[in-house]
Amino acid sequence: PTHLLIWRRGLKVVYRRVSEEEVRYLRIIRKRKKFAEVCRQGLPAEITTCLRRWLSDRLHPRTVLVA
C-alpha cells in the first residue's frame, strides 16, 4: 500500500509519499511516545534519515496526517 504524509506549511497543504518504516515511526510519535521509543523500534540510520527529512520539510510529527 501507498502511504501519504499530509501537513500544512502556513496556508499551503503539502504532501509526499512515505515508506512503511516512516509510517511506523510517525504512528509511535503520534501516540505521544518519546523519541527514545522510536529509536528502539528501528535502525539508527533509518530513524536519522526520517528525522532529517522531517526537519527539512519543517513538519512536526505529531501534527501530520498519515493516509
mmCIF file of N, CA, C and O in Angstrom:
data_model
loop_
_atom_site.group_PDB
_atom_site.id
_atom_site.type_symbol
_atom_site.label_atom_id
_atom_site.label_comp_id
_atom_site.label_asym_id
_atom_site.label_seq_id
_atom_site.Cartn_x
_atom_site.Cartn_y
_atom_site.Cartn_z
ATOM 1 N N PRO A 1 0.817 -1.204 0.000
ATOM 2 C CA PRO A 1 0.000 0.000 0.000
ATOM 3 C C PRO A 1 0.854 1.259 0.000
ATOM 4 O O PRO A 1 1.940 1.277 0.544
ATOM 5 N N THR A 2 0.319 2.297 -0.590
ATOM 6 C CA THR A 2 0.994 3.588 -0.625
ATOM 7 C C THR A 2 0.467 4.458 0.509
ATOM 8 O O THR A 2 -0.733 4.543 0.728
ATOM 9 N N HIS A 3 1.377 5.089 1.220
ATOM 10 C CA HIS A 3 1.001 5.992 2.303
ATOM 11 C C HIS A 3 1.407 7.406 1.927
ATOM 12 O O HIS A 3 2.457 7.614 1.329
ATOM 13 N N LEU A 4 0.570 8.352 2.298
ATOM 14 C CA LEU A 4 0.875 9.766 2.086
ATOM 15 C C LEU A 4 0.991 10.455 3.432
ATOM 16 O O LEU A 4 0.216 10.186 4.341
ATOM 17 N N LEU A 5 1.931 11.350 3.521
ATOM 18 C CA LEU A 5 2.096 12.205 4.682
ATOM 19 C C LEU A 5 1.562 13.568 4.280
ATOM 20 O O LEU A 5 1.975 14.120 3.259
ATOM 21 N N ILE A 6 0.615 14.099 5.050
ATOM 22 C CA ILE A 6 -0.039 15.363 4.702
ATOM 23 C C ILE A 6 0.123 16.324 5.872
ATOM 24 O O ILE A 6 -0.148 15.962 7.014
ATOM 25 N N TRP A 7 0.567 17.539 5.585
ATOM 26 C CA TRP A 7 0.710 18.558 6.623
ATOM 27 C C TRP A 7 0.575 19.927 5.999
ATOM 28 O O TRP A 7 0.469 20.063 4.798
ATOM 29 N N ARG A 8 0.531 20.936 6.843
ATOM 30 C CA ARG A 8 0.403 22.320 6.370
ATOM 31 C C ARG A 8 1.713 23.054 6.597
ATOM 32 O O ARG A 8 2.366 22.879 7.605
ATOM 33 N N ARG A 9 2.044 23.875 5.664
ATOM 34 C CA ARG A 9 3.161 24.805 5.787
ATOM 35 C C ARG A 9 2.558 26.185 5.575
ATOM 36 O O ARG A 9 2.362 26.611 4.443
ATOM 37 N N GLY A 10 2.212 26.826 6.692
ATOM 38 C CA GLY A 10 1.469 28.080 6.593
ATOM 39 C C GLY A 10 0.066 27.770 6.101
ATOM 40 O O GLY A 10 -0.634 26.947 6.669
ATOM 41 N N LEU A 11 -0.329 28.402 5.016
ATOM 42 C CA LEU A 11 -1.649 28.152 4.440
ATOM 43 C C LEU A 11 -1.619 27.086 3.357
ATOM 44 O O LEU A 11 -2.664 26.698 2.834
ATOM 45 N N LYS A 12 -0.440 26.615 3.013
ATOM 46 C CA LYS A 12 -0.283 25.642 1.936
ATOM 47 C C LYS A 12 -0.342 24.208 2.479
ATOM 48 O O LYS A 12 0.289 23.888 3.485
ATOM 49 N N VAL A 13 -1.110 23.355 1.820
ATOM 50 C CA VAL A 13 -1.158 21.933 2.160
ATOM 51 C C VAL A 13 -0.049 21.234 1.371
ATOM 52 O O VAL A 13 0.072 21.410 0.158
ATOM 53 N N VAL A 14 0.752 20.464 2.085
ATOM 54 C CA VAL A 14 1.897 19.782 1.485
ATOM 55 C C VAL A 14 1.732 18.282 1.708
ATOM 56 O O VAL A 14 1.187 17.861 2.729
ATOM 57 N N TYR A 15 2.202 17.478 0.762
ATOM 58 C CA TYR A 15 2.130 16.035 0.937
ATOM 59 C C TYR A 15 3.257 15.362 0.186
ATOM 60 O O TYR A 15 3.861 15.942 -0.717
ATOM 61 N N ARG A 16 3.553 14.138 0.613
ATOM 62 C CA ARG A 16 4.536 13.302 -0.081
ATOM 63 C C ARG A 16 4.309 11.848 0.317
ATOM 64 O O ARG A 16 3.659 11.560 1.315
ATOM 65 N N ARG A 17 4.832 10.948 -0.490
ATOM 66 C CA ARG A 17 4.762 9.524 -0.171
ATOM 67 C C ARG A 17 5.730 9.222 0.966
ATOM 68 O O ARG A 17 6.766 9.858 1.091
ATOM 69 N N VAL A 18 5.381 8.224 1.777
ATOM 70 C CA VAL A 18 6.265 7.810 2.861
ATOM 71 C C VAL A 18 6.377 6.287 2.870
ATOM 72 O O VAL A 18 5.468 5.577 2.441
ATOM 73 N N SER A 19 7.496 5.819 3.385
ATOM 74 C CA SER A 19 7.752 4.378 3.457
ATOM 75 C C SER A 19 7.011 3.776 4.644
ATOM 76 O O SER A 19 6.558 4.477 5.553
ATOM 77 N N GLU A 20 6.907 2.465 4.651
ATOM 78 C CA GLU A 20 6.288 1.749 5.759
ATOM 79 C C GLU A 20 7.010 2.056 7.071
ATOM 80 O O GLU A 20 6.380 2.229 8.108
ATOM 81 N N GLU A 21 8.343 2.115 7.020
ATOM 82 C CA GLU A 21 9.123 2.389 8.225
ATOM 83 C C GLU A 21 8.802 3.777 8.775
ATOM 84 O O GLU A 21 8.605 3.956 9.975
ATOM 85 N N GLU A 22 8.747 4.770 7.893
ATOM 86 C CA GLU A 22 8.456 6.123 8.339
ATOM 87 C C GLU A 22 7.045 6.218 8.922
ATOM 88 O O GLU A 22 6.831 6.876 9.939
ATOM 89 N N VAL A 23 6.099 5.516 8.324
ATOM 90 C CA VAL A 23 4.733 5.482 8.851
ATOM 91 C C VAL A 23 4.747 4.905 10.257
ATOM 92 O O VAL A 23 4.119 5.443 11.176
ATOM 93 N N ARG A 24 5.487 3.839 10.454
ATOM 94 C CA ARG A 24 5.564 3.211 11.778
ATOM 95 C C ARG A 24 6.136 4.187 12.807
ATOM 96 O O ARG A 24 5.600 4.332 13.903
ATOM 97 N N TYR A 25 7.204 4.898 12.465
ATOM 98 C CA TYR A 25 7.812 5.860 13.383
ATOM 99 C C TYR A 25 6.846 7.007 13.685
ATOM 100 O O TYR A 25 6.710 7.426 14.832
ATOM 101 N N LEU A 26 6.178 7.498 12.669
ATOM 102 C CA LEU A 26 5.226 8.592 12.878
ATOM 103 C C LEU A 26 4.076 8.168 13.784
ATOM 104 O O LEU A 26 3.635 8.932 14.640
ATOM 105 N N ARG A 27 3.593 6.961 13.604
ATOM 106 C CA ARG A 27 2.493 6.478 14.447
ATOM 107 C C ARG A 27 2.920 6.348 15.905
ATOM 108 O O ARG A 27 2.145 6.632 16.810
ATOM 109 N N ILE A 28 4.141 5.917 16.131
ATOM 110 C CA ILE A 28 4.655 5.830 17.505
ATOM 111 C C ILE A 28 4.698 7.222 18.122
ATOM 112 O O ILE A 28 4.250 7.429 19.254
ATOM 113 N N ILE A 29 5.211 8.197 17.382
ATOM 114 C CA ILE A 29 5.313 9.562 17.893
ATOM 115 C C ILE A 29 3.930 10.162 18.120
ATOM 116 O O ILE A 29 3.696 10.840 19.113
ATOM 117 N N ARG A 30 3.002 9.909 17.222
ATOM 118 C CA ARG A 30 1.647 10.455 17.373
ATOM 119 C C ARG A 30 0.955 9.907 18.613
ATOM 120 O O ARG A 30 0.045 10.528 19.136
ATOM 121 N N LYS A 31 1.379 8.747 19.095
ATOM 122 C CA LYS A 31 0.819 8.193 20.324
ATOM 123 C C LYS A 31 1.463 8.826 21.552
ATOM 124 O O LYS A 31 1.300 8.339 22.660
ATOM 125 N N ARG A 32 2.204 9.912 21.334
ATOM 126 C CA ARG A 32 2.861 10.666 22.413
ATOM 127 C C ARG A 32 4.002 9.894 23.064
ATOM 128 O O ARG A 32 4.349 10.118 24.209
ATOM 129 N N LYS A 33 4.575 8.970 22.317
ATOM 130 C CA LYS A 33 5.742 8.256 22.820
ATOM 131 C C LYS A 33 6.964 9.150 22.675
ATOM 132 O O LYS A 33 7.007 10.033 21.822
ATOM 133 N N LYS A 34 7.945 8.915 23.462
ATOM 134 C CA LYS A 34 9.174 9.690 23.383
ATOM 135 C C LYS A 34 10.006 9.211 22.198
ATOM 136 O O LYS A 34 9.862 8.089 21.721
ATOM 137 N N PHE A 35 10.892 10.090 21.751
ATOM 138 C CA PHE A 35 11.732 9.748 20.604
ATOM 139 C C PHE A 35 12.583 8.513 20.896
ATOM 140 O O PHE A 35 12.888 7.733 20.003
ATOM 141 N N ALA A 36 12.937 8.306 22.148
ATOM 142 C CA ALA A 36 13.707 7.111 22.526
ATOM 143 C C ALA A 36 12.946 5.838 22.167
ATOM 144 O O ALA A 36 13.551 4.837 21.767
ATOM 145 N N GLU A 37 11.623 5.874 22.296
ATOM 146 C CA GLU A 37 10.807 4.717 21.925
ATOM 147 C C GLU A 37 10.909 4.450 20.423
ATOM 148 O O GLU A 37 10.987 3.306 19.991
ATOM 149 N N VAL A 38 10.914 5.506 19.640
ATOM 150 C CA VAL A 38 11.077 5.352 18.191
ATOM 151 C C VAL A 38 12.423 4.702 17.902
ATOM 152 O O VAL A 38 12.527 3.801 17.071
ATOM 153 N N CYS A 39 13.442 5.145 18.595
ATOM 154 C CA CYS A 39 14.788 4.619 18.377
ATOM 155 C C CYS A 39 14.874 3.128 18.693
ATOM 156 O O CYS A 39 15.631 2.404 18.055
ATOM 157 N N ARG A 40 14.096 2.675 19.640
ATOM 158 C CA ARG A 40 14.101 1.241 19.972
ATOM 159 C C ARG A 40 13.378 0.413 18.917
ATOM 160 O O ARG A 40 13.506 -0.804 18.881
ATOM 161 N N GLN A 41 12.598 1.061 18.045
ATOM 162 C CA GLN A 41 11.786 0.353 17.054
ATOM 163 C C GLN A 41 12.468 0.168 15.706
ATOM 164 O O GLN A 41 11.915 -0.490 14.832
ATOM 165 N N GLY A 42 13.617 0.766 15.504
ATOM 166 C CA GLY A 42 14.224 0.662 14.176
ATOM 167 C C GLY A 42 15.713 0.857 14.200
ATOM 168 O O GLY A 42 16.338 0.968 15.254
ATOM 169 N N LEU A 43 16.267 0.892 13.024
ATOM 170 C CA LEU A 43 17.702 1.078 12.876
ATOM 171 C C LEU A 43 18.053 2.554 12.974
ATOM 172 O O LEU A 43 17.340 3.399 12.422
ATOM 173 N N PRO A 44 19.136 2.891 13.652
ATOM 174 C CA PRO A 44 19.509 4.304 13.819
ATOM 175 C C PRO A 44 19.621 5.071 12.499
ATOM 176 O O PRO A 44 19.203 6.215 12.433
ATOM 177 N N ALA A 45 20.139 4.448 11.468
ATOM 178 C CA ALA A 45 20.297 5.150 10.186
ATOM 179 C C ALA A 45 18.936 5.520 9.595
ATOM 180 O O ALA A 45 18.755 6.618 9.075
ATOM 181 N N GLU A 46 17.965 4.610 9.681
ATOM 182 C CA GLU A 46 16.618 4.887 9.154
ATOM 183 C C GLU A 46 15.956 6.014 9.928
ATOM 184 O O GLU A 46 15.342 6.912 9.355
ATOM 185 N N ILE A 47 16.078 5.961 11.246
ATOM 186 C CA ILE A 47 15.452 6.975 12.084
ATOM 187 C C ILE A 47 16.092 8.337 11.849
ATOM 188 O O ILE A 47 15.403 9.352 11.751
ATOM 189 N N THR A 48 17.408 8.356 11.728
ATOM 190 C CA THR A 48 18.120 9.607 11.462
ATOM 191 C C THR A 48 17.689 10.198 10.132
ATOM 192 O O THR A 48 17.465 11.405 10.019
ATOM 193 N N THR A 49 17.535 9.359 9.127
ATOM 194 C CA THR A 49 17.080 9.816 7.816
ATOM 195 C C THR A 49 15.691 10.436 7.922
ATOM 196 O O THR A 49 15.436 11.510 7.367
ATOM 197 N N CYS A 50 14.788 9.779 8.644
ATOM 198 C CA CYS A 50 13.430 10.317 8.828
ATOM 199 C C CYS A 50 13.472 11.647 9.567
ATOM 200 O O CYS A 50 12.814 12.612 9.161
ATOM 201 N N LEU A 51 14.233 11.724 10.626
ATOM 202 C CA LEU A 51 14.312 12.956 11.406
ATOM 203 C C LEU A 51 14.855 14.108 10.568
ATOM 204 O O LEU A 51 14.308 15.213 10.587
ATOM 205 N N ARG A 52 15.893 13.838 9.795
ATOM 206 C CA ARG A 52 16.445 14.883 8.908
ATOM 207 C C ARG A 52 15.393 15.357 7.909
ATOM 208 O O ARG A 52 15.269 16.548 7.641
ATOM 209 N N ARG A 53 14.657 14.409 7.369
ATOM 210 C CA ARG A 53 13.634 14.777 6.384
ATOM 211 C C ARG A 53 12.521 15.583 7.033
ATOM 212 O O ARG A 53 12.018 16.552 6.464
ATOM 213 N N TRP A 54 12.090 15.201 8.242
ATOM 214 C CA TRP A 54 11.052 15.958 8.934
ATOM 215 C C TRP A 54 11.511 17.378 9.202
ATOM 216 O O TRP A 54 10.754 18.325 9.018
ATOM 217 N N LEU A 55 12.759 17.525 9.620
ATOM 218 C CA LEU A 55 13.291 18.865 9.864
ATOM 219 C C LEU A 55 13.380 19.662 8.569
ATOM 220 O O LEU A 55 13.050 20.838 8.525
ATOM 221 N N SER A 56 13.828 19.022 7.513
ATOM 222 C CA SER A 56 13.924 19.680 6.208
ATOM 223 C C SER A 56 12.543 20.100 5.693
ATOM 224 O O SER A 56 12.386 21.175 5.115
ATOM 225 N N ASP A 57 11.544 19.248 5.926
ATOM 226 C CA ASP A 57 10.166 19.540 5.493
ATOM 227 C C ASP A 57 9.468 20.529 6.420
ATOM 228 O O ASP A 57 8.351 20.942 6.140
ATOM 229 N N ARG A 58 10.105 20.860 7.530
ATOM 230 C CA ARG A 58 9.551 21.769 8.532
ATOM 231 C C ARG A 58 8.204 21.271 9.055
ATOM 232 O O ARG A 58 7.235 22.013 9.154
ATOM 233 N N LEU A 59 8.161 19.999 9.408
ATOM 234 C CA LEU A 59 6.922 19.464 9.953
ATOM 235 C C LEU A 59 7.148 18.945 11.361
ATOM 236 O O LEU A 59 8.253 18.606 11.749
ATOM 237 N N HIS A 60 6.086 18.916 12.109
ATOM 238 C CA HIS A 60 6.101 18.365 13.453
ATOM 239 C C HIS A 60 5.384 17.021 13.390
ATOM 240 O O HIS A 60 4.208 16.977 13.023
ATOM 241 N N PRO A 61 6.063 15.915 13.696
ATOM 242 C CA PRO A 61 5.462 14.593 13.523
ATOM 243 C C PRO A 61 4.127 14.372 14.220
ATOM 244 O O PRO A 61 3.346 13.556 13.792
ATOM 245 N N ARG A 62 3.832 15.118 15.279
ATOM 246 C CA ARG A 62 2.576 14.916 15.989
ATOM 247 C C ARG A 62 1.425 15.701 15.343
ATOM 248 O O ARG A 62 0.286 15.575 15.771
ATOM 249 N N THR A 63 1.711 16.510 14.342
ATOM 250 C CA THR A 63 0.663 17.331 13.736
ATOM 251 C C THR A 63 0.399 16.966 12.285
ATOM 252 O O THR A 63 -0.166 17.761 11.545
ATOM 253 N N VAL A 64 0.803 15.785 11.874
ATOM 254 C CA VAL A 64 0.625 15.374 10.490
ATOM 255 C C VAL A 64 -0.457 14.308 10.386
ATOM 256 O O VAL A 64 -0.837 13.681 11.367
ATOM 257 N N LEU A 65 -0.923 14.110 9.181
ATOM 258 C CA LEU A 65 -1.889 13.055 8.880
ATOM 259 C C LEU A 65 -1.196 12.049 7.985
ATOM 260 O O LEU A 65 -0.581 12.412 6.989
ATOM 261 N N VAL A 66 -1.275 10.781 8.365
ATOM 262 C CA VAL A 66 -0.730 9.716 7.526
ATOM 263 C C VAL A 66 -1.901 8.974 6.946
ATOM 264 O O VAL A 66 -2.724 8.431 7.665
ATOM 265 N N ALA A 67 -2.015 8.988 5.623
ATOM 266 C CA ALA A 67 -3.141 8.342 4.957
ATOM 267 C C ALA A 67 -2.644 7.228 4.048
ATOM 268 O O ALA A 67 -1.530 7.230 3.623
#
